[in-house]
C-alpha positions as a LaTeX table, in Angstrom:
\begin{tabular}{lrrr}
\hline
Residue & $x$ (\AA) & $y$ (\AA) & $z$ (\AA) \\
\hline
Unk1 & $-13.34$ & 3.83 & $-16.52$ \\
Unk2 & $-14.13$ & 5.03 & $-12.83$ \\
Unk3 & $-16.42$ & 7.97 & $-13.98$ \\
Unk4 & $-19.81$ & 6.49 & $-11.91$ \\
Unk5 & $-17.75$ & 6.57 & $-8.42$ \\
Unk6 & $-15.58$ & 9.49 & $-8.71$ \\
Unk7 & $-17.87$ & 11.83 & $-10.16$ \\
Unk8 & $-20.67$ & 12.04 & $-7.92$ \\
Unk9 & $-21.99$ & 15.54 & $-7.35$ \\
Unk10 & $-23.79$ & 14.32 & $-4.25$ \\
Unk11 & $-22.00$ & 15.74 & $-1.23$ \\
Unk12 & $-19.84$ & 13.38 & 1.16 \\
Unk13 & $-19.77$ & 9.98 & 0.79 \\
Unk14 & $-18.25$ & 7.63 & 3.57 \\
Unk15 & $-15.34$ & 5.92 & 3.97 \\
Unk16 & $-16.38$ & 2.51 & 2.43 \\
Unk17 & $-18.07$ & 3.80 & $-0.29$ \\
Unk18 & $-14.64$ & 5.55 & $-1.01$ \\
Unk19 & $-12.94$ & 2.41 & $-0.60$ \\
Unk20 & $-15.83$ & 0.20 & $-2.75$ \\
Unk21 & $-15.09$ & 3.20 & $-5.71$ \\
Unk22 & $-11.02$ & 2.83 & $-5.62$ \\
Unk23 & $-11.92$ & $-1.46$ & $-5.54$ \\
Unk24 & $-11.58$ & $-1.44$ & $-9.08$ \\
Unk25 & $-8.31$ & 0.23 & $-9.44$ \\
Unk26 & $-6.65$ & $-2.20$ & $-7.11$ \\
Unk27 & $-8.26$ & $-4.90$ & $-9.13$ \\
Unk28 & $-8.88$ & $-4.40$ & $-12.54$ \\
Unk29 & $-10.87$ & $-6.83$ & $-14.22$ \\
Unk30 & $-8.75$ & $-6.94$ & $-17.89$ \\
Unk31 & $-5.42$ & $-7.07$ & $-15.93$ \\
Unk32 & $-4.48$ & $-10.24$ & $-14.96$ \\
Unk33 & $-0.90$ & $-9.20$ & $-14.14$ \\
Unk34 & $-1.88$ & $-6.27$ & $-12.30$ \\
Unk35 & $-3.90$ & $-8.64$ & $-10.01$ \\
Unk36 & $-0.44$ & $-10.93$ & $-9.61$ \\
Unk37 & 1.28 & $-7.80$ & $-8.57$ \\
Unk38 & $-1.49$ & $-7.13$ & $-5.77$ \\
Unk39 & $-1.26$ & $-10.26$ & $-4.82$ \\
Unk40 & 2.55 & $-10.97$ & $-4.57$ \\
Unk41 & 2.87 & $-7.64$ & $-2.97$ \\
Unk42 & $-0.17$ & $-9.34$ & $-0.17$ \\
Unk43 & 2.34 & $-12.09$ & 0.07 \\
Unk44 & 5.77 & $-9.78$ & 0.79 \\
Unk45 & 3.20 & $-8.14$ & 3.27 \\
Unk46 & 2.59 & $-11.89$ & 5.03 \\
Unk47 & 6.35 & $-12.11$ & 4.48 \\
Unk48 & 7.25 & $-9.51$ & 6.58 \\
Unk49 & 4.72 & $-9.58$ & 9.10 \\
Unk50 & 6.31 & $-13.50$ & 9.89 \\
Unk51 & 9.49 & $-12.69$ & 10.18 \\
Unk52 & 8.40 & $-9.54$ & 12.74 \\
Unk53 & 6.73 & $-12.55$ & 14.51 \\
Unk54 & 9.23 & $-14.81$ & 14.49 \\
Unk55 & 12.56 & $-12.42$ & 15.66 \\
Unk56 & 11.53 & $-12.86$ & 19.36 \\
Unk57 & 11.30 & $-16.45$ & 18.87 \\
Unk58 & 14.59 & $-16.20$ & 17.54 \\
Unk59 & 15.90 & $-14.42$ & 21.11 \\
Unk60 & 13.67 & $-17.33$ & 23.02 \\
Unk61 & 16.06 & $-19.91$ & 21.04 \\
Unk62 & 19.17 & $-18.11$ & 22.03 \\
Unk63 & 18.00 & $-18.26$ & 25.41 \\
Unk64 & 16.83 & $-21.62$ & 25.55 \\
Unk65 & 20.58 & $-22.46$ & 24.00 \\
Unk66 & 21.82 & $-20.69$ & 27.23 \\
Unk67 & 20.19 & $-22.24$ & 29.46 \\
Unk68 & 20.87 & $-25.73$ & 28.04 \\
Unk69 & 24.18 & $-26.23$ & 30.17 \\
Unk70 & 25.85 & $-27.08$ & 27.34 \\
Unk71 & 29.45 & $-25.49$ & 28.83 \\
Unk72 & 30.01 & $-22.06$ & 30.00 \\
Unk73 & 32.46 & $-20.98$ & 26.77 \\
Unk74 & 29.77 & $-22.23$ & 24.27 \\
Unk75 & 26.92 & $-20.06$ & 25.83 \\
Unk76 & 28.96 & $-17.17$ & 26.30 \\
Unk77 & 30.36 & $-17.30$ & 22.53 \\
Unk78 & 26.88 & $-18.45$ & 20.78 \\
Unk79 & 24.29 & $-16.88$ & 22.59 \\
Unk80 & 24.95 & $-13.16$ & 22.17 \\
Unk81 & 26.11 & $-13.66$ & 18.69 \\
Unk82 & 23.00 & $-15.55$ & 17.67 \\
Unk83 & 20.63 & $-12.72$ & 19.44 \\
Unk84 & 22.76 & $-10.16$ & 17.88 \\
Unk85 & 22.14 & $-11.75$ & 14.40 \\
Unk86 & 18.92 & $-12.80$ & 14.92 \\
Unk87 & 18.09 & $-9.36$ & 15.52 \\
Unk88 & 19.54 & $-7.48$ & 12.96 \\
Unk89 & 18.60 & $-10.42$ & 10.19 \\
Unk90 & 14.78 & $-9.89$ & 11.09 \\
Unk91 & 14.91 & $-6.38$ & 10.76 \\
Unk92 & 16.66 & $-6.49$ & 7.45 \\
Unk93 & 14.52 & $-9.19$ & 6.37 \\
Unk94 & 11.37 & $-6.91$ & 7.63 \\
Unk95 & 12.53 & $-3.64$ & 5.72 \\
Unk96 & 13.50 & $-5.94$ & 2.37 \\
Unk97 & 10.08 & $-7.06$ & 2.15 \\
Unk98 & 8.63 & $-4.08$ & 2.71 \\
Unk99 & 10.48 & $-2.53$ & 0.13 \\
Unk100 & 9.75 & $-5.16$ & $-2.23$ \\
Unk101 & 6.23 & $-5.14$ & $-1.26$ \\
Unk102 & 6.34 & $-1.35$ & $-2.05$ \\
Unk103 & 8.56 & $-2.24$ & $-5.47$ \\
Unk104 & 5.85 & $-4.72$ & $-6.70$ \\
Unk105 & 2.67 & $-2.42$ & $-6.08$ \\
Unk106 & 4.49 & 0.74 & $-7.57$ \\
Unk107 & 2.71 & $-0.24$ & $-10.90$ \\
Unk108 & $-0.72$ & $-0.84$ & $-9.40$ \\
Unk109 & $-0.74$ & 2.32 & $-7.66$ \\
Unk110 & 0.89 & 4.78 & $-10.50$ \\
Unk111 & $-1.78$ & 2.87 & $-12.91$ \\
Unk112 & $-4.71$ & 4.04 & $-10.81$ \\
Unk113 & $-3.57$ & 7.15 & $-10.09$ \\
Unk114 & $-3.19$ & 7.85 & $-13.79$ \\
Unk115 & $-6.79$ & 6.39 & $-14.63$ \\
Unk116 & $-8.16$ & 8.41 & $-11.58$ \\
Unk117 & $-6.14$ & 11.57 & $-13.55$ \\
Unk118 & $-7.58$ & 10.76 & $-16.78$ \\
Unk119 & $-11.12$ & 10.44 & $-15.54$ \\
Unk120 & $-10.93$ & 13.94 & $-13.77$ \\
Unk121 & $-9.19$ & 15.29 & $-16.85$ \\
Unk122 & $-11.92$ & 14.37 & $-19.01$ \\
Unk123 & $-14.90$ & 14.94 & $-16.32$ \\
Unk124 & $-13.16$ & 18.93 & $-16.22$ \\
Unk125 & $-13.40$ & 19.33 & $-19.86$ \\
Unk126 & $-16.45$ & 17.59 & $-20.44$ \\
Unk127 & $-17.78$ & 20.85 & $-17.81$ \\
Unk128 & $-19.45$ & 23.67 & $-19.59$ \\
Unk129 & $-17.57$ & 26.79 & $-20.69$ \\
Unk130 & $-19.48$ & 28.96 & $-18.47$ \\
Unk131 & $-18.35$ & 27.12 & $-15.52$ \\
Unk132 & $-14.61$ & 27.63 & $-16.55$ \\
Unk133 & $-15.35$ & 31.67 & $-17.07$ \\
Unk134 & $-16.79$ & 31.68 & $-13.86$ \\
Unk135 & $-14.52$ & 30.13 & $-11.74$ \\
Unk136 & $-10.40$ & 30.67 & $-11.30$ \\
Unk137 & $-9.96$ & 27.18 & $-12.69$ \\
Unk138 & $-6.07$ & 27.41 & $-12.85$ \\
Unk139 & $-5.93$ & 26.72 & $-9.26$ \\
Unk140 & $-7.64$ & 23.63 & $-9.74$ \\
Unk141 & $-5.08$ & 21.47 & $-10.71$ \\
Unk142 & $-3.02$ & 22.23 & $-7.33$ \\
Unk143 & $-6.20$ & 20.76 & $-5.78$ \\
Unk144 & $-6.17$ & 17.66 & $-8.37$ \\
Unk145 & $-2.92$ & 16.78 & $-7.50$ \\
Unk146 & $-3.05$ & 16.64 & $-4.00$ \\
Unk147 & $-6.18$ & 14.73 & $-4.56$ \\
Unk148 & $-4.40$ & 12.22 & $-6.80$ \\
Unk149 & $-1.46$ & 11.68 & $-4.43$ \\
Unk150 & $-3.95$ & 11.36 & $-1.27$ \\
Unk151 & $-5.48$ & 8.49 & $-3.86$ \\
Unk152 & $-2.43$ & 7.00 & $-3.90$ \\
Unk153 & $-2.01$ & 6.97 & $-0.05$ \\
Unk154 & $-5.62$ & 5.80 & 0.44 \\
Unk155 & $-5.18$ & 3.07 & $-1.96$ \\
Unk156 & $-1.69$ & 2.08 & $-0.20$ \\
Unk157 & $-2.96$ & 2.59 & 3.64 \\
Unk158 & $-6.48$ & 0.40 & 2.87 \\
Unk159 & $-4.17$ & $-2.35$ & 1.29 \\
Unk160 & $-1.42$ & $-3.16$ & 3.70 \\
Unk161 & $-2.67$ & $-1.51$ & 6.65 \\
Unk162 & $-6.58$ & $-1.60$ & 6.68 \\
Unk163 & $-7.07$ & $-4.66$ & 5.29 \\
Unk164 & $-4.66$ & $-6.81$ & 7.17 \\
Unk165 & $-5.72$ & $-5.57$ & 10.28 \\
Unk166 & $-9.74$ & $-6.36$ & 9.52 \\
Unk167 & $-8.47$ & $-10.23$ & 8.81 \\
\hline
\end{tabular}
């Protein structure tokens, strides 16, 4: 499990050694369909990311079709239509992959967040008895749920945003 990373008792730890500890739950070594799902979800990422690209080529086409001289009726007809649903097809293209993307990682992400879960489950009862009669430790699992769903958010936001970016 992730007990070595997540466990440490030694104060803060920096952003990439955060990162290097949640590696394994975006890539788990005896799931080889978890893996697909990262990577298809990389690919809806490309996916989208293109077709953002490519919509103001789309308006550079439609004004390259205007300026063609191919009649006055056929520019005024085709041009504004084509920008019009060159427009609206790339951003509908752009939020379907995203959502997709989103779709395909759902079971990557709920997976690790469960592990992450189970390993602070056990690492709080594996804690002495003394440290539970000390402590109000009812009001820990507030704190280990917002921990888990900033996990989550981590795990998303160094996927499809930090990564890409770095390449």
């Amino acid at each position: 499990m992730m007990d070595s990373a997540m466990t440490k008792p030694t104060g803060e730890t920096s952003q990439w050694e955060t990162l290097k500890g949640l590696l394994p739950l975006l890539w788990p070594k005896d799931r080889p369909d978890l893996k697909a799902r990262v990577v298809l979800a990389l690919l809806l990422l490309v996916g989208s990311k293109v077709i953002t690209v490519l919509t103001p080529y789309a308006f550079k086409w439609a004004t390259d079709g205007l300026a063609a001289g191919k009649g006055l009726e056929v520019a005024l007809l085709s041009v504004p239509f084509f920008m019009v649903l060159a427009y609206g097809l790339g951003r509908i293209m752009g939020v379907v992959f995203a959502q997709m993307r989103d779709a395909v990682f759902a079971k990557v992400g709920q997976r690790a967040v469960r592990e992450l879960s189970f390993s602070t489950f056990r690492h709080l009862h594996a804690l002495s008895l003394k440290f539970h009669l000390e402590r109000r430790t009812g009001g820990l699992s507030r704190v280990i749920s917002r921990g888990i769903n900033g996990v989550d958010s981590v795990l998303r936001f160094s996927l499809f945003n930090t990564f890409p970016t770095a390449l």
